[in-house]
């Protein structure tokens, strides 16, 4: 029996980083918010999506990636935004912001409707190349994250773990958190075997994530 993948922190070359810089130097715009499958834009571009529980820093990360502070708007009330938000990147990509999960205050009917839409989206989007699942580096993978990871497994969508707020983690805690994340990811067949570590506040890992997106085909 082979040992599980170690899930190292990803490293990119200067050439890959430059490709990412050039891609994200292109114009980025909000296209539309979608509440039903018939509202999806044509699947004529390479697409990546971002998932994460409420307050994980998803909007902040998308804004840091695109260099546009107000592009993705964080809601003051976690779970308030129930749309799948599409952004165009250059002439070649869609960036897709999925609603935050794990919120406690949304009505059950709203949660169930969102879950149905999410399952349909993940299962039926042929041009979706990768899901980036954002995990708070201070806490690691929590039980509320497991549901989306299992859903990605069953949807056969490759997902990559992006640790956010890495600058908030004390040096002594980093190894322990990474070990926890690696152990959890090893149980998921759809997990991409490299982790991206970011800090939107400090700019750490932003160029790396851009490079990874630019490298998808």
Short mmCIF file of C-alpha atoms in Angstrom, two decimals:
data_model
loop_
_atom_site.label_atom_id
_atom_site.label_comp_id
_atom_site.label_asym_id
_atom_site.label_seq_id
_atom_site.Cartn_x
_atom_site.Cartn_y
_atom_site.Cartn_z
CA UNK A 1 0.00 0.00 0.00
CA UNK A 2 1.50 3.31 -1.06
CA UNK A 3 1.93 6.14 1.43
CA UNK A 4 -0.48 9.09 1.12
CA UNK A 5 0.70 12.14 -0.75
CA UNK A 6 2.54 14.54 1.54
CA UNK A 7 0.81 17.67 0.15
CA UNK A 8 3.84 19.99 0.11
CA UNK A 9 3.53 23.75 -0.17
CA UNK A 10 3.66 24.48 -3.89
CA UNK A 11 6.61 26.21 -5.53
CA UNK A 12 6.47 27.91 -8.92
CA UNK A 13 9.19 28.98 -11.32
CA UNK A 14 9.87 32.62 -12.28
CA UNK A 15 8.45 31.81 -15.73
CA UNK A 16 5.22 30.50 -14.23
CA UNK A 17 4.99 33.54 -11.98
CA UNK A 18 5.40 35.85 -14.98
CA UNK A 19 2.64 33.99 -16.86
CA UNK A 20 0.38 34.57 -13.86
CA UNK A 21 1.28 38.24 -13.72
CA UNK A 22 0.48 38.70 -17.40
CA UNK A 23 -2.86 36.90 -17.11
CA UNK A 24 -3.98 39.01 -14.15
CA UNK A 25 -2.71 42.19 -15.81
CA UNK A 26 -5.70 41.74 -18.13
CA UNK A 27 -8.99 43.42 -17.39
CA UNK A 28 -11.24 41.85 -14.74
CA UNK A 29 -14.94 42.69 -14.46
CA UNK A 30 -18.00 41.49 -12.60
CA UNK A 31 -20.20 39.68 -15.11
CA UNK A 32 -23.29 38.49 -13.23
CA UNK A 33 -24.69 36.83 -10.12
CA UNK A 34 -26.46 33.53 -10.75
CA UNK A 35 -29.23 31.98 -8.63
CA UNK A 36 -30.25 29.13 -10.98
CA UNK A 37 -28.51 26.89 -13.52
CA UNK A 38 -30.28 28.51 -16.48
CA UNK A 39 -28.57 31.78 -15.56
CA UNK A 40 -25.04 30.45 -16.05
CA UNK A 41 -22.96 32.17 -18.74
CA UNK A 42 -21.82 30.11 -21.75
CA UNK A 43 -19.10 27.59 -20.86
CA UNK A 44 -16.76 29.02 -23.50
CA UNK A 45 -13.86 29.97 -21.19
CA UNK A 46 -11.61 28.17 -18.78
CA UNK A 47 -13.21 28.46 -15.34
CA UNK A 48 -11.96 28.25 -11.76
CA UNK A 49 -14.09 28.64 -8.64
CA UNK A 50 -13.39 29.67 -5.07
CA UNK A 51 -15.16 28.04 -2.14
CA UNK A 52 -14.79 28.63 1.57
CA UNK A 53 -16.71 29.05 4.76
CA UNK A 54 -17.95 32.46 5.77
CA UNK A 55 -15.23 34.81 7.07
CA UNK A 56 -12.38 32.78 5.54
CA UNK A 57 -11.30 35.81 3.48
CA UNK A 58 -12.56 34.73 0.06
CA UNK A 59 -13.59 38.17 -1.23
CA UNK A 60 -10.36 39.69 0.06
CA UNK A 61 -8.32 37.01 -1.73
CA UNK A 62 -10.15 37.52 -5.05
CA UNK A 63 -9.59 41.27 -4.75
CA UNK A 64 -5.89 40.71 -4.02
CA UNK A 65 -5.54 38.36 -7.01
CA UNK A 66 -7.14 40.81 -9.41
CA UNK A 67 -5.60 43.91 -7.86
CA UNK A 68 -9.07 45.47 -7.58
CA UNK A 69 -10.02 46.27 -4.00
CA UNK A 70 -13.77 46.44 -4.46
CA UNK A 71 -14.32 43.78 -7.13
CA UNK A 72 -15.62 40.99 -4.86
CA UNK A 73 -17.64 42.45 -2.03
CA UNK A 74 -17.64 40.83 1.38
CA UNK A 75 -21.04 40.82 3.02
CA UNK A 76 -21.33 42.27 6.50
CA UNK A 77 -23.60 39.36 7.36
CA UNK A 78 -21.99 35.94 6.71
CA UNK A 79 -24.13 33.83 4.42
CA UNK A 80 -26.10 36.81 3.10
CA UNK A 81 -24.80 36.43 -0.46
CA UNK A 82 -26.55 33.45 -2.03
CA UNK A 83 -25.47 33.98 -5.63
CA UNK A 84 -22.73 32.35 -7.65
CA UNK A 85 -20.80 35.40 -8.81
CA UNK A 86 -18.97 35.32 -12.15
CA UNK A 87 -16.05 37.58 -13.03
CA UNK A 88 -14.36 37.76 -16.42
CA UNK A 89 -10.56 37.64 -16.46
CA UNK A 90 -8.82 38.91 -19.61
CA UNK A 91 -10.51 37.30 -22.64
CA UNK A 92 -9.90 33.75 -21.52
CA UNK A 93 -11.08 32.93 -17.97
CA UNK A 94 -13.99 33.05 -15.56
CA UNK A 95 -13.31 33.49 -11.86
CA UNK A 96 -16.28 32.18 -9.89
CA UNK A 97 -17.04 33.20 -6.32
CA UNK A 98 -19.24 30.61 -4.58
CA UNK A 99 -21.32 31.70 -1.57
CA UNK A 100 -19.69 31.16 1.82
CA UNK A 101 -20.86 28.07 3.67
CA UNK A 102 -21.04 27.19 7.35
CA UNK A 103 -23.20 30.13 8.33
CA UNK A 104 -25.67 29.65 11.16
CA UNK A 105 -28.26 32.35 10.53
CA UNK A 106 -29.63 31.50 7.09
CA UNK A 107 -33.06 29.79 6.96
CA UNK A 108 -32.95 26.06 6.26
CA UNK A 109 -34.85 26.45 2.98
CA UNK A 110 -32.23 28.94 1.77
CA UNK A 111 -29.40 26.59 2.73
CA UNK A 112 -31.05 23.65 0.93
CA UNK A 113 -31.65 25.71 -2.22
CA UNK A 114 -28.01 26.83 -2.21
CA UNK A 115 -26.77 23.27 -1.72
CA UNK A 116 -28.83 22.03 -4.67
CA UNK A 117 -27.49 24.80 -6.90
CA UNK A 118 -23.92 24.11 -5.78
CA UNK A 119 -24.23 20.39 -6.56
CA UNK A 120 -25.71 21.13 -9.97
CA UNK A 121 -23.00 23.66 -10.75
CA UNK A 122 -20.11 21.41 -9.71
CA UNK A 123 -21.51 18.37 -11.53
CA UNK A 124 -22.54 20.11 -14.73
CA UNK A 125 -19.86 22.65 -15.61
CA UNK A 126 -17.63 21.11 -18.28
CA UNK A 127 -15.17 24.03 -18.43
CA UNK A 128 -14.51 24.06 -14.65
CA UNK A 129 -10.82 23.20 -14.33
CA UNK A 130 -10.26 23.52 -10.60
CA UNK A 131 -11.93 24.50 -7.37
CA UNK A 132 -9.84 26.38 -4.85
CA UNK A 133 -11.05 25.59 -1.35
CA UNK A 134 -10.01 28.28 1.11
CA UNK A 135 -9.08 27.14 4.61
CA UNK A 136 -8.24 29.52 7.47
CA UNK A 137 -4.60 28.77 8.30
CA UNK A 138 -5.27 29.49 11.98
CA UNK A 139 -7.80 26.69 12.31
CA UNK A 140 -7.07 24.08 9.63
CA UNK A 141 -9.83 21.97 8.09
CA UNK A 142 -12.98 22.02 10.23
CA UNK A 143 -15.98 19.71 10.12
CA UNK A 144 -17.94 22.37 8.21
CA UNK A 145 -15.32 22.18 5.42
CA UNK A 146 -15.65 18.42 5.07
CA UNK A 147 -19.04 18.64 3.36
CA UNK A 148 -17.70 20.68 0.45
CA UNK A 149 -14.63 18.43 0.14
CA UNK A 150 -16.84 15.33 -0.06
CA UNK A 151 -19.09 17.05 -2.59
CA UNK A 152 -16.05 17.84 -4.76
CA UNK A 153 -14.95 14.20 -4.50
CA UNK A 154 -18.32 12.94 -5.74
CA UNK A 155 -18.48 15.63 -8.44
CA UNK A 156 -15.02 14.57 -9.69
CA UNK A 157 -13.83 18.18 -9.58
CA UNK A 158 -10.17 18.57 -8.67
CA UNK A 159 -9.79 20.92 -5.74
CA UNK A 160 -6.71 22.61 -4.32
CA UNK A 161 -6.41 23.77 -0.73
CA UNK A 162 -5.54 27.45 -0.30
CA UNK A 163 -4.60 28.43 3.23
CA UNK A 164 -5.64 32.02 3.99
CA UNK A 165 -4.49 34.42 6.71
CA UNK A 166 -1.15 32.62 6.99
CA UNK A 167 0.42 35.73 8.50
CA UNK A 168 -1.85 35.34 11.54
CA UNK A 169 -0.37 31.96 12.50
CA UNK A 170 2.39 31.81 15.07
CA UNK A 171 5.53 30.07 13.84
CA UNK A 172 5.24 27.41 16.54
CA UNK A 173 1.73 26.47 15.32
CA UNK A 174 2.41 26.26 11.58
CA UNK A 175 3.74 22.72 11.48
CA UNK A 176 0.86 21.38 13.56
CA UNK A 177 -1.77 23.07 11.38
CA UNK A 178 -0.13 21.84 8.17
CA UNK A 179 0.01 18.28 9.53
CA UNK A 180 -3.71 18.44 10.32
CA UNK A 181 -4.55 19.79 6.85
CA UNK A 182 -2.40 17.16 5.12
CA UNK A 183 -3.98 14.32 7.10
CA UNK A 184 -7.48 15.52 6.19
CA UNK A 185 -6.68 16.07 2.50
CA UNK A 186 -5.18 12.58 2.19
CA UNK A 187 -8.70 11.16 2.62
CA UNK A 188 -10.05 12.99 -0.43
CA UNK A 189 -9.37 11.54 -3.91
CA UNK A 190 -10.18 14.86 -5.65
CA UNK A 191 -7.55 16.81 -3.67
CA UNK A 192 -4.71 18.23 -5.75
CA UNK A 193 -1.44 17.16 -4.08
CA UNK A 194 0.02 20.62 -3.40
CA UNK A 195 -1.08 23.33 -0.98
CA UNK A 196 -1.00 27.09 -1.59
CA UNK A 197 -0.37 29.32 1.41
CA UNK A 198 -1.50 32.95 1.22
CA UNK A 199 -1.87 36.19 3.10
CA UNK A 200 -3.98 38.77 1.29
CA UNK A 201 -2.90 41.39 3.81
CA UNK A 202 0.82 40.82 3.23
CA UNK A 203 0.55 39.72 -0.40
CA UNK A 204 2.17 36.35 0.33
CA UNK A 205 1.28 33.57 -2.11
CA UNK A 206 -0.76 35.82 -4.41
CA UNK A 207 1.74 35.56 -7.28
CA UNK A 208 1.87 31.78 -6.73
CA UNK A 209 -1.91 31.40 -6.98
CA UNK A 210 -1.96 33.56 -10.11
CA UNK A 211 0.72 31.30 -11.61
CA UNK A 212 -1.28 28.15 -10.81
CA UNK A 213 -4.41 29.57 -12.47
CA UNK A 214 -2.41 30.66 -15.53
CA UNK A 215 -0.96 27.15 -15.82
CA UNK A 216 -4.32 25.39 -16.07
CA UNK A 217 -5.34 24.18 -19.51
#
